[in-house]
Coordinates of C-alpha atoms in Angstrom, one line a residue:
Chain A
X1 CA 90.4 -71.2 35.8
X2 CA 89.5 -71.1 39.4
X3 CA 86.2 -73.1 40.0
X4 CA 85.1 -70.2 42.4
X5 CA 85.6 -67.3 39.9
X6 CA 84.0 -69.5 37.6
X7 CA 80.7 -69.6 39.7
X8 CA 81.0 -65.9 40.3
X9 CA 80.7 -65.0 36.3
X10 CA 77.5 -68.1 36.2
X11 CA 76.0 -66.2 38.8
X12 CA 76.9 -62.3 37.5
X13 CA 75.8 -63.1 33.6
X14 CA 72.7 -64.6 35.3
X15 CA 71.9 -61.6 37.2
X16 CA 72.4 -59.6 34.5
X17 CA 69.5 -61.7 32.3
X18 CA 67.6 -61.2 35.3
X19 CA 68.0 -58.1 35.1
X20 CA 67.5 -57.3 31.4
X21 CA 64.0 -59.4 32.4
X22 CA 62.5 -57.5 34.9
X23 CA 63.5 -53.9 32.6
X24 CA 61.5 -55.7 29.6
X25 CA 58.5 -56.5 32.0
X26 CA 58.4 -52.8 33.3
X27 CA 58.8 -51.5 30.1
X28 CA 55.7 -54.3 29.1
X29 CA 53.3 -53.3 31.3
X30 CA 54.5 -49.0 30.9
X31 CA 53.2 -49.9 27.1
X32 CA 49.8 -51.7 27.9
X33 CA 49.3 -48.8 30.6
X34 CA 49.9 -46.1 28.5
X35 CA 48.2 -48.1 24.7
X36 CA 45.2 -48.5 27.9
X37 CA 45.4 -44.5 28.6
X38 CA 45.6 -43.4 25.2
X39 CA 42.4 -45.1 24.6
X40 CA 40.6 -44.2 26.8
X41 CA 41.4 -40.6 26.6
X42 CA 42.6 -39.5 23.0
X43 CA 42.1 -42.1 20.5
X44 CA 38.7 -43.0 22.1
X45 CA 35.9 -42.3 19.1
X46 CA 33.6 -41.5 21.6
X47 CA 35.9 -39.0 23.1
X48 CA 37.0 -36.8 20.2
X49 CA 33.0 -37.5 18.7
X50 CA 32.4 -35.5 22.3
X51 CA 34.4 -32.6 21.2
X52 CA 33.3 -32.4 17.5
X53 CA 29.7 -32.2 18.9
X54 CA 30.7 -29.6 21.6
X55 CA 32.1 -27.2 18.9
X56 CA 29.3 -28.1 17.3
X57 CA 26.7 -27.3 19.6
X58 CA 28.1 -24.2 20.7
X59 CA 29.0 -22.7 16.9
X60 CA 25.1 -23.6 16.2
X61 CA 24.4 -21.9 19.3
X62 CA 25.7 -18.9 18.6
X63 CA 25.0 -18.8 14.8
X64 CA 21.3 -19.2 15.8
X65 CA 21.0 -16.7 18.5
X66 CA 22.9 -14.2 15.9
X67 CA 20.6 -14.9 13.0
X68 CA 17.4 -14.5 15.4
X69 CA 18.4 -10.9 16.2
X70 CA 19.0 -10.8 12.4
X71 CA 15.5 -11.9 11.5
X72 CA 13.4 -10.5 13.7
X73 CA 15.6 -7.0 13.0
X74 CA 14.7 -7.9 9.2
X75 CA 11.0 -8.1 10.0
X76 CA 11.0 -5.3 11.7
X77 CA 12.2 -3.3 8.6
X78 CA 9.6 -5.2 6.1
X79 CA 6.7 -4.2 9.0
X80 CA 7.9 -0.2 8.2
X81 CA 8.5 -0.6 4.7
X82 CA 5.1 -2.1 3.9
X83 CA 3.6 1.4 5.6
X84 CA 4.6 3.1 2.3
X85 CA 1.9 2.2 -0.4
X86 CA 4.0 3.9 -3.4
X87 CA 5.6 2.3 -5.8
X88 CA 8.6 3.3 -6.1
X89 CA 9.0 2.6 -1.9
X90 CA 7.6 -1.1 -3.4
X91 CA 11.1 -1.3 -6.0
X92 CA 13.0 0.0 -3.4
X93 CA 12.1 -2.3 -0.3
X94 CA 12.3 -5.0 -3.1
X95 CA 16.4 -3.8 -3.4
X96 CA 16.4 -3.6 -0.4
X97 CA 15.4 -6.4 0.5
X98 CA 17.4 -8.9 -2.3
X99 CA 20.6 -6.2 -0.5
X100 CA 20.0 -7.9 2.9
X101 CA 19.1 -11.7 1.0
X102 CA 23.1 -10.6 -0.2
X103 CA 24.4 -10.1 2.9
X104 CA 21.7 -13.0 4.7
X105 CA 23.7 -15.2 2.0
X106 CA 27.4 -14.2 2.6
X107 CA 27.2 -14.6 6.0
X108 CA 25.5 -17.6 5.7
X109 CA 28.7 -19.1 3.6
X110 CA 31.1 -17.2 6.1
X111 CA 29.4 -19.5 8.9
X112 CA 29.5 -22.6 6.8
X113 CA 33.0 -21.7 6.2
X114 CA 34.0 -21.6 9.6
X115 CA 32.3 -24.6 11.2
X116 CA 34.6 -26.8 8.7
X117 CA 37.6 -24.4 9.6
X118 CA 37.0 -25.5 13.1
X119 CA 36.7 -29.3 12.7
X120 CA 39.6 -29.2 10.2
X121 CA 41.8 -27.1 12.6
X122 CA 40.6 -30.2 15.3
X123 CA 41.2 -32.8 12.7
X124 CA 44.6 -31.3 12.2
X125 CA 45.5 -31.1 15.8
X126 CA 44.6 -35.0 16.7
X127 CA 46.5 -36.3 13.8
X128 CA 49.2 -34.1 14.3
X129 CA 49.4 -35.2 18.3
X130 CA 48.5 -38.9 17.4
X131 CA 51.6 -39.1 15.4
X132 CA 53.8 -36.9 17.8
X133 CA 52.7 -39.8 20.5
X134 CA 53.3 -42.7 18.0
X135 CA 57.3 -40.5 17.6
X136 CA 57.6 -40.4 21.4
X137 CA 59.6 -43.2 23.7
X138 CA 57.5 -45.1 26.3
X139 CA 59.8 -43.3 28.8
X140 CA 57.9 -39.7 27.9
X141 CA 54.6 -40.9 26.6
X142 CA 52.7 -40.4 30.2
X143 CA 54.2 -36.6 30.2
X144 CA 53.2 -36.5 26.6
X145 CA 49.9 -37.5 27.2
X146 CA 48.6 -35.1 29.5
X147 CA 50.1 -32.6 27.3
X148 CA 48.4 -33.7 24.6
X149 CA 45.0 -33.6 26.7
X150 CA 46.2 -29.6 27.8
X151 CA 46.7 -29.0 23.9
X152 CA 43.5 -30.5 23.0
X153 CA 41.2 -28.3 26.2
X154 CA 43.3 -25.0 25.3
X155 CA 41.8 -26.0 21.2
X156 CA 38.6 -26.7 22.2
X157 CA 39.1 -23.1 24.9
X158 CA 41.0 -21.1 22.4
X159 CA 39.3 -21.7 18.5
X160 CA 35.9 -22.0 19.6
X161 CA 35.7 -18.5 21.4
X162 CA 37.9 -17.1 18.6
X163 CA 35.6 -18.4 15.8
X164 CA 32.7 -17.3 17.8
X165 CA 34.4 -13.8 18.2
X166 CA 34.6 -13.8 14.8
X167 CA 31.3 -14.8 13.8
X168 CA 30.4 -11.6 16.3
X169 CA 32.5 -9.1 14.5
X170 CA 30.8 -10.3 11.2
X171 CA 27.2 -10.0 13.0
X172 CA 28.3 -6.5 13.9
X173 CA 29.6 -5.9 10.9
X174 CA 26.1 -7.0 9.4
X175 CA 24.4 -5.0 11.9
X176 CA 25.8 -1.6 10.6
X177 CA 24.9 -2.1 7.0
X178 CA 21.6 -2.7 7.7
X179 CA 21.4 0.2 9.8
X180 CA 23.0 1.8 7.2
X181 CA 20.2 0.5 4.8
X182 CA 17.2 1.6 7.5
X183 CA 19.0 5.0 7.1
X184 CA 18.8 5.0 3.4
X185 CA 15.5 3.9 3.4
X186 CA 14.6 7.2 5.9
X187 CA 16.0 9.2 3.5
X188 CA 14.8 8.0 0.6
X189 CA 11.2 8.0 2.4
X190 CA 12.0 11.8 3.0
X191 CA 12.8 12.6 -0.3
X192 CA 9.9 11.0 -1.6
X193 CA 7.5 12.9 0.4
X194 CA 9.2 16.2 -0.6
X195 CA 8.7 15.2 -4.1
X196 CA 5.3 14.4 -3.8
X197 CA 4.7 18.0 -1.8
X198 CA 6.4 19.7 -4.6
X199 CA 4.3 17.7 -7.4
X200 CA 0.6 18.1 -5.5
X201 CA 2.2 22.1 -5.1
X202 CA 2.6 22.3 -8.6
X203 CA -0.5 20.7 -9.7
X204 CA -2.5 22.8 -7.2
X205 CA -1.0 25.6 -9.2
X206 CA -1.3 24.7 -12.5
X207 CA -5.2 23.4 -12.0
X208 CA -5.9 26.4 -10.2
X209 CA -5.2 28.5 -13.1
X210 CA -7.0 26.3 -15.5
X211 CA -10.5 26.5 -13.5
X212 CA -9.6 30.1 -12.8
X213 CA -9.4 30.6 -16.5
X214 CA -12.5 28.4 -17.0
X215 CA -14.4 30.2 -14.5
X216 CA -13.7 33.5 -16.1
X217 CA -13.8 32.6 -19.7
X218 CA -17.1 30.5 -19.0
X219 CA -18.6 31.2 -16.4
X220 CA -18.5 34.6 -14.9
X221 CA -18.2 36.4 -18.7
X222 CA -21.4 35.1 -18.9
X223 CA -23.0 35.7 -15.9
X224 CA -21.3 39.0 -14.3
X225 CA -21.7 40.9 -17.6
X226 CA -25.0 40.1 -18.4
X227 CA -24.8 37.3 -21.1
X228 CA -26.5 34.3 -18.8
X229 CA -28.5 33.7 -22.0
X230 CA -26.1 33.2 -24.3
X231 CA -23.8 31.2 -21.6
X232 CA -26.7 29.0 -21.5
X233 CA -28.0 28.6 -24.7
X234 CA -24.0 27.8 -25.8
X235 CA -24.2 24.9 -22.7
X236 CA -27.6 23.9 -24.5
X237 CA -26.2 23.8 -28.5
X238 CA -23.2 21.8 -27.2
X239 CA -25.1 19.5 -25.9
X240 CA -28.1 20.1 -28.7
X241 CA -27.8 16.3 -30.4
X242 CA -28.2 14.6 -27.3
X243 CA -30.9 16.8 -26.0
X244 CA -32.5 15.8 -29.4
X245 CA -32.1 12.4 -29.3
X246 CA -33.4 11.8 -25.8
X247 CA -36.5 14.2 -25.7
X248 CA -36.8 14.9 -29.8
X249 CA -39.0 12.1 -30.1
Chain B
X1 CA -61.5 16.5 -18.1
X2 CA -60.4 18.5 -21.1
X3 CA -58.7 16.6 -24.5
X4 CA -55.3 18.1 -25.3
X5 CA -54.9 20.7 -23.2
X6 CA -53.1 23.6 -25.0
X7 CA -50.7 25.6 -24.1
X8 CA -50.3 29.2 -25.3
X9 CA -46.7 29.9 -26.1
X10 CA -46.3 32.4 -23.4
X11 CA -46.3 29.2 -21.0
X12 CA -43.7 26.9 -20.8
X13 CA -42.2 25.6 -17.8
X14 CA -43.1 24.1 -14.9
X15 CA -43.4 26.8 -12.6
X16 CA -45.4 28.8 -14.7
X17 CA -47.9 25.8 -14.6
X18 CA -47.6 25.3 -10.7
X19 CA -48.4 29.1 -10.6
X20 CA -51.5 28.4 -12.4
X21 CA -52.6 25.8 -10.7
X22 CA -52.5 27.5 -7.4
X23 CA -54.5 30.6 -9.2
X24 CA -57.0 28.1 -10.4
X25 CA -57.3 26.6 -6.6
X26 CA -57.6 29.4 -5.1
X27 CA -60.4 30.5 -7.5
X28 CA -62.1 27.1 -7.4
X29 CA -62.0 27.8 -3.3
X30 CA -63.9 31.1 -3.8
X31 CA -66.6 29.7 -5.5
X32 CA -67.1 27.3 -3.1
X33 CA -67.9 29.8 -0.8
X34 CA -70.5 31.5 -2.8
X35 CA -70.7 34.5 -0.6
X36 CA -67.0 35.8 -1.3
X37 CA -65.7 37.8 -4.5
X38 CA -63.2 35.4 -6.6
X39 CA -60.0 35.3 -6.4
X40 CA -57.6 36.8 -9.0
X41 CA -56.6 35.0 -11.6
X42 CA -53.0 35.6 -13.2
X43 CA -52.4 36.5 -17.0
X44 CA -51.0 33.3 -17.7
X45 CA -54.0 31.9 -16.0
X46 CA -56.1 33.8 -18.3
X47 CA -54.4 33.0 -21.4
X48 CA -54.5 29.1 -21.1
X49 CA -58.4 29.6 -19.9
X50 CA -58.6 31.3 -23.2
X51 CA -56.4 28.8 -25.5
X52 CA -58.7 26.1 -24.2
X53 CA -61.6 28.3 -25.2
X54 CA -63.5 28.3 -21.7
X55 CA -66.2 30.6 -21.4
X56 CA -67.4 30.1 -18.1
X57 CA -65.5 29.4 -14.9
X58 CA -67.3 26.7 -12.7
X59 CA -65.8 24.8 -10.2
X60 CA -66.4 21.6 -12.4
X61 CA -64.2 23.4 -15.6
X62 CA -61.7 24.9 -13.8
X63 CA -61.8 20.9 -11.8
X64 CA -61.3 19.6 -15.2
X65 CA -58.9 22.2 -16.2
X66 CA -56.6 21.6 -13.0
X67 CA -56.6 17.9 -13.6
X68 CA -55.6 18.2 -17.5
X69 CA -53.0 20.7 -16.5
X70 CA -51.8 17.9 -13.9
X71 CA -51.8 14.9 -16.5
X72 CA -50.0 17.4 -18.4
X73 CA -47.3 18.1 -16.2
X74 CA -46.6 14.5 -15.2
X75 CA -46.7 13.0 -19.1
X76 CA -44.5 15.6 -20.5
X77 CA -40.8 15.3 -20.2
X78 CA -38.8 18.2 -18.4
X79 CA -35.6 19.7 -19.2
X80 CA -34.7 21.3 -15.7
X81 CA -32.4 24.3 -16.1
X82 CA -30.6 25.1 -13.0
X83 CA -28.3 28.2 -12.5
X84 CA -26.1 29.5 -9.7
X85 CA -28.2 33.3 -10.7
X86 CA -32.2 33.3 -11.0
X87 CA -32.9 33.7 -14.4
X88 CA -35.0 36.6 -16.0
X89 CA -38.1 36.2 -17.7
X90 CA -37.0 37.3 -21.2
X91 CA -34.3 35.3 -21.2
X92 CA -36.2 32.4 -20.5
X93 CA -38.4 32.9 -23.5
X94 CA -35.3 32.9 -25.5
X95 CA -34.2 29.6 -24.0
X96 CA -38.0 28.3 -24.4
X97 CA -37.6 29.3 -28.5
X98 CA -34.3 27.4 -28.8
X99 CA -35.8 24.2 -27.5
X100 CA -38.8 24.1 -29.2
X101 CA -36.4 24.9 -32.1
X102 CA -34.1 22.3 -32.1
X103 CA -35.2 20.0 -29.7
X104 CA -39.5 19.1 -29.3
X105 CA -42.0 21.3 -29.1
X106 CA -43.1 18.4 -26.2
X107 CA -41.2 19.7 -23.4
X108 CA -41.7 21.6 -20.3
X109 CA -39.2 23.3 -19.3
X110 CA -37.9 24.1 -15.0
X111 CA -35.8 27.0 -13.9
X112 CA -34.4 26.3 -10.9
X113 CA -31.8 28.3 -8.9
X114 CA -28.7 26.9 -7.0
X115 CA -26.3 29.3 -5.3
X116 CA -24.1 25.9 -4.9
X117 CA -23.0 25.7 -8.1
X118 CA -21.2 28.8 -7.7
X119 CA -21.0 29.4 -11.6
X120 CA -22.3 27.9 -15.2
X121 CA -25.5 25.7 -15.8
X122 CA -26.8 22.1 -15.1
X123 CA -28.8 20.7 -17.9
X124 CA -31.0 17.5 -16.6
X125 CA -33.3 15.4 -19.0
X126 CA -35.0 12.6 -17.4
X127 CA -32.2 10.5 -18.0
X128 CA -29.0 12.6 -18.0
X129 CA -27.4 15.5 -16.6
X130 CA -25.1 17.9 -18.5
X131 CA -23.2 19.6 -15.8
X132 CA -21.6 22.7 -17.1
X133 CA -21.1 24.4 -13.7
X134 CA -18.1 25.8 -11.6
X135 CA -18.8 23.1 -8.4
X136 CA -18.6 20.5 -10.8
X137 CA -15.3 21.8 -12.3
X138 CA -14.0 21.7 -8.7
X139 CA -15.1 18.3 -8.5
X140 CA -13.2 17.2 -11.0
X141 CA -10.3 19.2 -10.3
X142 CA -10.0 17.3 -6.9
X143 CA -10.5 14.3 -9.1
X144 CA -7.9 15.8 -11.2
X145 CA -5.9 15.8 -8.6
X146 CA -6.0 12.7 -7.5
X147 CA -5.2 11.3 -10.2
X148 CA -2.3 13.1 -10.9
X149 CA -0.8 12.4 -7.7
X150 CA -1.1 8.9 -8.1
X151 CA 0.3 8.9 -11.1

């Protein structure tokens, strides 16, 4: 072999591990970059800790505001239902009451239920990006990563409200039971006073009659027809032993 | 002042006695003032002058009279009967018997009218009252009433 085209393979194989050595050195430093990024930005604790706390906040937020309303909406019903000083208002306002403790309690779980929806549903999403970055080449993980942070805003923009929406509905939902309830209430309320018209009516009647009956039978009989002795001295015999007893002596 | 006073039977109740003793003040009031006739004195008057067996009327009898009649009045008990009507003298009497009958002979008895009561008869001893009247049965029909509504 020539001596020349002997030099010219030396010096293109050498080339060619320079090469290959500069490509592993970019494709070094593209991993500590993006290992740096990833970090910072996604695996960071403090990061995803940030957003747990943030659905946090705003889900207790909301659930507080909601059940404020709900109270003070509640004490406003026991203030009108302690007007009523019957009875049977008392049992009902005591239905009533355990009714909206019901519904207090559903909702209560419902909310429970859907805080750990939401951090499940985050959970979910980081582990399923984390290993979709862990699947993708070096070439695509920059690309990847700011989808990743897109993905993770439009969760934190898209559940949150949704959950929150939801909460809402349930809130109004709540809201027209209980105003169904007030309404019963009113009624019943109604009712009762009608029933108690019709009962003091009736009595009214019915004693009227007796003392009209008394009156004649007693009273006037004796005094109208001229036997005011004998009214009397009947009054006197009925009451003859403890007349005796007091002034016999 | 005159030892158990007697009553004739033709006295009896309170008012009787009141009327008396205004007769017997009025006639003690004459005979203060020597130069006018005396006053006229009542049969019931009359009759307990006579029970008591007083011949003759000088302010210091009839003083003694009034104050036994008095004593009387305050240590006897009283059986007040009030009606809604006045009741007649006859009928009275017949109420007077029935006491002394079957209750003491030791009581005065008070007629008293009340058109409030409406109807009926309240009985009242010293210590209770026997209300038999129609006020008092509308009393308790309100309280009848009451308690019916509350159940």
């Amino acid at each position: 072999m020539d001596n020349n085209v002997l030099v010219i393979l030396i010096v293109v194989v050498v080339n060619i591990f320079l090469l290959i050595f500069v490509a592993m050195i970019s494709r070094i430093k593209k991993r500590k970059n993006f290992d740096q990024h990833l970090t910072d930005r996604v695996l960071n604790p403090k990061f995803v800790e940030s957003l747990r706390d943030e659905i946090h906040r705003t889900i207790e937020r909301r659930v507080e505001e909601s059940l404020t309303n709900f109270s003070n909406t509640n004490l406003s019903m026991n203030e009108q239902l302690k007007l009523t000083s019957t009875k049977a208002a008392a049992d009902f306002l005591q239905n009533s009451t355990k009714k909206i403790e019901n519904i207090y309690a559903e909702h209560a779980d419902k909310l429970s239920t859907m805080t750990l929806d939401a951090e499940n549903v985050l959970a979910a999403q980081v582990d399923k990006f984390t290993q979709q970055i862990n699947q993708t080449s070096a070439v695509a993980i920059p690309a990847q990563m700011e989808k990743l942070v897109i993905q993770i805003q439009e969760i934190q923009n898209r559940v949150i409200p949704a959950r929150v929406n939801d909460f809402e509905n349930k809130m109004s939902e709540m809201s027209l039971e209980l105003e169904n309830i007030e309404s019963d209430i009113s009624n019943y309320l109604d009712e009762y006073k009608n029933q108690v018209r019709e009962r003091i009516s009736k009595i009214v009647d019915e004693h009227a009659v007796e003392v009209l009956s008394n009156y004649l039978n007693a009273s006037l009989s004796g005094i109208e027809f001229g036997e005011q002795q004998d009214f009397i001295l009947e009054r006197l015999e009925q009451n003859k032993i403890a007349l005796k007893n007091e002034l016999g002596a | 002042m005159i030892k158990n006073t007697v009553l004739p039977d033709e006295v009896f109740s309170i008012e009787q006695l009141q009327t008396v003793l205004n007769e017997i003040d009025q006639y003690i009031a004459t005979l203060n003032r020597k130069s006018q006739t005396p006053s006229y004195l009542g049969l019931l008057t009359k009759l307990i002058i006579e029970a008591n067996h007083i011949v003759e009327l000088n302010t210091n009898i009839l003083g003694d009279l009034r104050n036994s009649l008095t004593k009387l009045i305050k240590d006897t008990s009283h059986l007040d009967i009030r009606t809604a009507l006045p009741v007649l003298p006859n009928v009275q009497m017949r109420i007077n018997d029935w006491v002394k009958n079957n209750v003491s002979k030791e009581v005065l008895l008070s007629f008293k009218t009340d058109h409030t009561l409406l109807a009926g008869v309240v009985i009242q001893t010293p210590k209770e009252r026997y209300d038999h009247s129609l006020r008092n049965g509308l009393v308790s029909g309100r309280k009848y009433l009451v308690d019916e509504v509350k159940g």
